[in-house]
Tab-separated table of C-alpha atoms in Angstrom:
chain	number	residue	atom	x	y	z
A	1	UNK	CA	127.747	51.594	172.336
A	2	UNK	CA	129.467	54.016	174.670
A	3	UNK	CA	131.347	56.758	172.775
A	4	UNK	CA	135.107	56.746	173.088
A	5	UNK	CA	137.161	59.569	174.596
A	6	UNK	CA	138.217	60.695	171.134
A	7	UNK	CA	134.604	60.872	169.958
A	8	UNK	CA	133.641	62.917	173.031
A	9	UNK	CA	136.506	65.332	172.413
A	10	UNK	CA	135.546	65.637	168.749
A	11	UNK	CA	131.899	66.359	169.634
A	12	UNK	CA	132.943	68.948	172.222
A	13	UNK	CA	135.196	70.718	169.717
A	14	UNK	CA	132.426	70.577	167.114
A	15	UNK	CA	129.888	72.109	169.516
A	16	UNK	CA	132.294	74.914	170.414
A	17	UNK	CA	133.027	75.585	166.745
A	18	UNK	CA	129.327	75.692	165.774
A	19	UNK	CA	128.562	77.938	168.765
A	20	UNK	CA	131.285	80.388	167.719
A	21	UNK	CA	129.991	80.341	164.147
A	22	UNK	CA	126.449	81.119	165.356
A	23	UNK	CA	127.706	83.993	167.514
A	24	UNK	CA	129.740	85.364	164.594
A	25	UNK	CA	126.623	85.381	162.397
A	26	UNK	CA	124.101	86.591	164.979
A	27	UNK	CA	126.131	89.342	166.651
A	28	UNK	CA	126.296	91.720	163.630
A	29	UNK	CA	122.503	91.587	163.403
A	30	UNK	CA	122.130	92.254	167.154
A	31	UNK	CA	124.682	95.074	166.898
A	32	UNK	CA	122.811	96.819	164.083
A	33	UNK	CA	119.445	96.318	165.794
A	34	UNK	CA	120.776	97.865	169.005
A	35	UNK	CA	122.270	100.893	167.260
A	36	UNK	CA	119.070	101.505	165.288
A	37	UNK	CA	117.149	102.236	168.510
A	38	UNK	CA	119.953	104.003	170.375
A	39	UNK	CA	120.552	107.672	171.101
A	40	UNK	CA	123.307	109.433	169.119
A	41	UNK	CA	125.755	109.229	172.020
A	42	UNK	CA	125.098	105.530	172.542
A	43	UNK	CA	125.225	104.770	168.808
A	44	UNK	CA	128.633	106.421	168.467
A	45	UNK	CA	130.051	104.648	171.539
A	46	UNK	CA	132.971	102.363	170.743
A	47	UNK	CA	132.583	98.731	171.723
A	48	UNK	CA	129.989	95.989	171.645
A	49	UNK	CA	126.282	96.842	171.371
A	50	UNK	CA	124.187	93.961	172.664
A	51	UNK	CA	121.189	96.011	173.766
A	52	UNK	CA	120.413	99.757	173.666
A	53	UNK	CA	121.337	101.466	176.936
A	54	UNK	CA	119.656	104.703	175.834
A	55	UNK	CA	116.562	103.920	173.769
A	56	UNK	CA	115.702	106.446	171.075
A	57	UNK	CA	113.368	105.716	168.117
A	58	UNK	CA	114.088	108.981	166.294
A	59	UNK	CA	116.130	107.238	163.599
A	60	UNK	CA	113.305	104.789	162.856
A	61	UNK	CA	110.840	107.665	162.696
A	62	UNK	CA	113.015	109.530	160.200
A	63	UNK	CA	113.415	106.436	158.036
A	64	UNK	CA	109.722	105.509	158.050
A	65	UNK	CA	108.690	109.101	157.310
A	66	UNK	CA	110.624	109.148	154.038
A	67	UNK	CA	108.392	108.705	151.002
A	68	UNK	CA	111.104	107.332	148.734
A	69	UNK	CA	111.931	104.593	151.232
A	70	UNK	CA	108.372	103.332	150.863
A	71	UNK	CA	108.556	103.716	147.085
A	72	UNK	CA	111.669	101.537	147.060
A	73	UNK	CA	110.015	99.076	149.439
A	74	UNK	CA	106.991	98.751	147.148
A	75	UNK	CA	109.175	98.217	144.081
A	76	UNK	CA	111.244	95.614	145.932
A	77	UNK	CA	108.121	93.762	147.066
A	78	UNK	CA	106.757	93.797	143.502
A	79	UNK	CA	110.052	92.577	142.128
A	80	UNK	CA	110.438	89.844	144.731
A	81	UNK	CA	106.872	88.487	144.641
A	82	UNK	CA	106.245	88.676	140.892
A	83	UNK	CA	109.811	87.748	139.970
A	84	UNK	CA	109.887	84.709	142.258
A	85	UNK	CA	106.493	83.474	141.070
A	86	UNK	CA	107.313	83.835	137.378
A	87	UNK	CA	110.741	82.287	137.902
A	88	UNK	CA	109.217	79.193	139.511
A	89	UNK	CA	106.664	78.902	136.705
A	90	UNK	CA	109.229	79.221	133.932
A	91	UNK	CA	111.720	76.925	135.650
A	92	UNK	CA	109.065	74.223	136.035
A	93	UNK	CA	108.022	74.554	132.385
A	94	UNK	CA	111.661	74.277	131.317
A	95	UNK	CA	112.834	71.623	133.787
A	96	UNK	CA	109.959	69.178	133.340
A	97	UNK	CA	110.444	68.386	129.612
A	98	UNK	CA	114.223	68.263	130.089
A	99	UNK	CA	113.728	65.661	132.800
A	100	UNK	CA	111.740	63.320	130.541
A	101	UNK	CA	113.817	60.682	128.757
A	102	UNK	CA	111.480	60.609	125.764
A	103	UNK	CA	112.208	64.278	124.854
A	104	UNK	CA	114.222	64.220	121.594
A	105	UNK	CA	117.736	65.696	121.873
A	106	UNK	CA	117.217	66.631	125.529
A	107	UNK	CA	120.942	66.282	126.262
A	108	UNK	CA	121.720	68.787	123.520
A	109	UNK	CA	119.219	71.262	124.933
A	110	UNK	CA	120.637	70.752	128.410
A	111	UNK	CA	124.199	71.420	127.235
A	112	UNK	CA	123.111	74.597	125.430
A	113	UNK	CA	121.433	75.836	128.605
A	114	UNK	CA	124.412	74.761	130.733
A	115	UNK	CA	126.705	76.774	128.450
A	116	UNK	CA	125.079	79.996	129.670
A	117	UNK	CA	126.267	79.279	133.233
A	118	UNK	CA	129.911	79.638	132.256
A	119	UNK	CA	129.879	82.168	129.423
A	120	UNK	CA	128.102	85.511	129.188
A	121	UNK	CA	128.252	88.571	127.000
A	122	UNK	CA	129.421	90.971	129.706
A	123	UNK	CA	128.041	94.235	131.022
A	124	UNK	CA	128.178	96.315	127.842
A	125	UNK	CA	126.558	93.765	125.479
A	126	UNK	CA	123.930	93.082	128.139
A	127	UNK	CA	123.247	96.795	128.500
A	128	UNK	CA	122.848	97.153	124.731
A	129	UNK	CA	120.512	94.158	124.672
A	130	UNK	CA	118.369	95.558	127.485
A	131	UNK	CA	118.151	98.899	125.672
A	132	UNK	CA	117.233	97.267	122.358
A	133	UNK	CA	114.462	95.302	124.098
A	134	UNK	CA	112.961	98.515	125.438
A	135	UNK	CA	113.404	97.541	129.081
A	136	UNK	CA	115.249	100.669	130.160
A	137	UNK	CA	113.416	102.458	132.980
A	138	UNK	CA	110.915	99.608	133.207
A	139	UNK	CA	110.211	97.529	136.319
A	140	UNK	CA	110.264	94.447	134.083
A	141	UNK	CA	114.008	94.852	133.677
A	142	UNK	CA	114.227	93.452	137.214
A	143	UNK	CA	112.451	90.244	136.220
A	144	UNK	CA	112.786	89.359	132.528
A	145	UNK	CA	116.604	89.113	132.067
A	146	UNK	CA	117.024	86.599	134.896
A	147	UNK	CA	113.688	84.847	134.559
A	148	UNK	CA	115.193	81.340	134.324
A	149	UNK	CA	118.351	80.990	136.467
A	150	UNK	CA	120.315	78.146	134.940
A	151	UNK	CA	121.644	76.556	138.123
A	152	UNK	CA	118.262	76.545	139.875
A	153	UNK	CA	116.562	75.164	136.780
A	154	UNK	CA	119.069	72.292	136.598
A	155	UNK	CA	118.532	71.554	140.294
A	156	UNK	CA	114.798	71.356	139.645
A	157	UNK	CA	115.360	69.191	136.553
A	158	UNK	CA	117.449	66.711	138.537
A	159	UNK	CA	114.790	66.565	141.221
A	160	UNK	CA	112.091	65.856	138.628
A	161	UNK	CA	114.271	63.047	137.271
A	162	UNK	CA	114.376	61.428	140.728
A	163	UNK	CA	110.575	61.055	140.831
A	164	UNK	CA	109.675	57.440	139.988
A	165	UNK	CA	108.538	56.973	136.410
A	166	UNK	CA	105.803	54.597	137.620
A	167	UNK	CA	103.815	57.557	138.930
A	168	UNK	CA	103.755	59.154	135.491
A	169	UNK	CA	102.952	55.870	133.766
A	170	UNK	CA	100.002	55.155	136.041
A	171	UNK	CA	98.688	58.689	135.511
A	172	UNK	CA	98.905	58.283	131.732
A	173	UNK	CA	96.977	55.020	131.972
A	174	UNK	CA	94.239	56.994	133.724
A	175	UNK	CA	94.215	59.467	130.816
A	176	UNK	CA	96.285	62.328	132.255
A	177	UNK	CA	98.348	64.412	129.834
A	178	UNK	CA	101.744	65.980	130.553
A	179	UNK	CA	100.272	69.230	131.865
A	180	UNK	CA	98.007	67.367	134.284
A	181	UNK	CA	100.891	65.169	135.434
A	182	UNK	CA	103.060	68.226	136.057
A	183	UNK	CA	100.378	70.108	137.994
A	184	UNK	CA	98.820	67.209	139.907
A	185	UNK	CA	101.747	64.879	140.596
A	186	UNK	CA	105.178	66.364	139.943
A	187	UNK	CA	104.778	69.820	141.486
A	188	UNK	CA	103.032	68.628	144.692
A	189	UNK	CA	105.885	66.177	145.261
A	190	UNK	CA	108.397	68.954	144.628
A	191	UNK	CA	107.328	71.348	147.386
A	192	UNK	CA	110.625	71.106	149.317
A	193	UNK	CA	112.841	71.904	146.339
A	194	UNK	CA	110.401	74.548	145.069
A	195	UNK	CA	110.455	76.219	148.497
A	196	UNK	CA	114.248	76.210	148.487
A	197	UNK	CA	114.456	77.647	144.974
A	198	UNK	CA	111.784	80.214	145.846
A	199	UNK	CA	113.855	81.369	148.798
A	200	UNK	CA	116.974	81.609	146.629
A	201	UNK	CA	115.106	83.644	144.049
A	202	UNK	CA	113.391	85.869	146.618
A	203	UNK	CA	116.626	86.675	148.457
A	204	UNK	CA	118.362	87.366	145.149
A	205	UNK	CA	115.626	89.739	144.009
A	206	UNK	CA	115.354	91.457	147.378
A	207	UNK	CA	119.105	92.079	147.721
A	208	UNK	CA	119.750	93.072	144.114
A	209	UNK	CA	120.626	96.679	143.343
A	210	UNK	CA	123.208	96.625	140.533
A	211	UNK	CA	120.679	96.204	137.721
A	212	UNK	CA	118.626	99.068	139.160
A	213	UNK	CA	121.711	101.282	139.116
A	214	UNK	CA	122.466	100.371	135.485
A	215	UNK	CA	119.035	100.406	133.876
A	216	UNK	CA	116.814	102.664	136.010
A	217	UNK	CA	117.124	106.441	136.173
A	218	UNK	CA	113.548	107.137	137.277
A	219	UNK	CA	113.614	107.388	141.077
A	220	UNK	CA	109.995	106.238	141.314
A	221	UNK	CA	111.078	102.825	139.951
A	222	UNK	CA	114.144	102.327	142.103
A	223	UNK	CA	114.276	99.469	144.592
A	224	UNK	CA	114.871	99.678	148.320
A	225	UNK	CA	118.433	98.403	148.085
A	226	UNK	CA	119.423	101.385	145.939
A	227	UNK	CA	118.258	103.809	148.610
A	228	UNK	CA	119.954	101.656	151.238
A	229	UNK	CA	123.195	101.876	149.281
A	230	UNK	CA	122.894	105.655	149.067
A	231	UNK	CA	122.412	105.905	152.816
A	232	UNK	CA	125.044	103.418	153.941
A	233	UNK	CA	127.777	103.883	151.314
A	234	UNK	CA	127.473	107.200	149.486
A	235	UNK	CA	125.951	108.881	152.584
A	236	UNK	CA	123.843	111.226	150.445
A	237	UNK	CA	120.444	110.358	151.850
A	238	UNK	CA	121.744	109.894	155.391
A	239	UNK	CA	122.733	113.548	155.596
A	240	UNK	CA	119.365	114.626	154.198
A	241	UNK	CA	117.468	112.448	156.650
A	242	UNK	CA	119.470	113.596	159.649
A	243	UNK	CA	119.597	117.312	158.924
A	244	UNK	CA	115.975	117.620	157.878
A	245	UNK	CA	114.828	116.250	161.222
A	246	UNK	CA	117.324	117.324	163.861
A	247	UNK	CA	119.312	120.047	162.074
A	248	UNK	CA	122.535	118.031	162.231
A	249	UNK	CA	123.869	114.562	161.501
A	250	UNK	CA	123.935	113.277	165.053
A	251	UNK	CA	121.545	110.464	164.113
A	252	UNK	CA	123.511	109.399	161.042
A	253	UNK	CA	124.743	106.077	162.514
A	254	UNK	CA	121.307	105.207	163.911
A	255	UNK	CA	119.615	106.090	160.609
A	256	UNK	CA	121.981	103.826	158.686
A	257	UNK	CA	121.326	100.971	161.124
A	258	UNK	CA	117.557	101.510	161.053
A	259	UNK	CA	117.561	101.465	157.244
A	260	UNK	CA	119.536	98.206	157.199
A	261	UNK	CA	117.096	96.642	159.654
A	262	UNK	CA	114.154	97.872	157.595
A	263	UNK	CA	115.609	96.130	154.534
A	264	UNK	CA	116.440	92.876	156.359
A	265	UNK	CA	113.234	92.301	158.337
A	266	UNK	CA	110.972	91.200	155.415
A	267	UNK	CA	113.251	88.273	154.534
A	268	UNK	CA	113.485	87.296	158.198
A	269	UNK	CA	109.688	87.229	158.369
A	270	UNK	CA	109.300	85.097	155.227
A	271	UNK	CA	112.010	82.537	156.008
A	272	UNK	CA	110.216	80.631	158.823
A	273	UNK	CA	107.272	79.918	156.517
A	274	UNK	CA	109.576	78.198	154.013
A	275	UNK	CA	111.877	76.488	156.486
A	276	UNK	CA	109.439	73.653	157.207
A	277	UNK	CA	109.758	72.413	153.623
A	278	UNK	CA	113.545	72.020	153.892
A	279	UNK	CA	113.318	69.054	156.238
A	280	UNK	CA	110.103	67.506	154.982
A	281	UNK	CA	110.306	64.120	153.260
A	282	UNK	CA	109.889	64.542	149.526
A	283	UNK	CA	108.519	61.137	148.578
A	284	UNK	CA	106.868	60.012	151.828
A	285	UNK	CA	103.495	58.556	151.011
A	286	UNK	CA	103.776	59.024	147.252
A	287	UNK	CA	104.161	55.322	146.543
A	288	UNK	CA	101.725	54.029	149.132
A	289	UNK	CA	98.562	52.297	147.986
């Protein structure tokens, strides 16, 4: 059927709107990338920065030469990889029994867990709890307190509930127990949602800095985002980086941009590997045969 004039106008407006949204999201990244490899004069130039007119990698060199940047990078990688893995494991172990109808009082357990989404103790009680658990100045303070995010766990639970019960029943007839069913049937069918939740968790861990500011005083255990905050907001490390290398702060803007790019690139590299699971059919082939 040939589209009407109104439908054509609507599609044209929609395309323009989406294009403007894409430009609004992509341009800040292009702007920062351009400034990070620009000379001081070009970096301080007012206006749009689409590409560097005067290429200068001094800022990147100063950032990559800093030992504490690499210390923060290592701590962030540890936090992101280990935290995401353990979060997926614990969420699966929590979501699977809550998704089974034969679990006694499962609705009560679900409501108790749901309660934690809306009510919390606050910063001071949480701080006192972390201190009483002995997690102060420990890298595990990045992982343990938020090990099972409630919303993500409930998303995973609902997905497990959508898997046909016939698959579990046939597996039990063949002698499989709950652990075998979870590992061999449920989790393989849940790759798309697990990939999505893994990305949520990884981005959350990678971008987090507030808990490091509250609970970590040892600089060797700080994450990359804390150093990024010092450079971009408080400006303390930016002055040190610039003056130690070029005896002034001419490269301050480029150093800030290079540090931001250094912190963003790892997530940009990981995302394409997870994107394929977002559009993959979840149950295709699971009921065949």
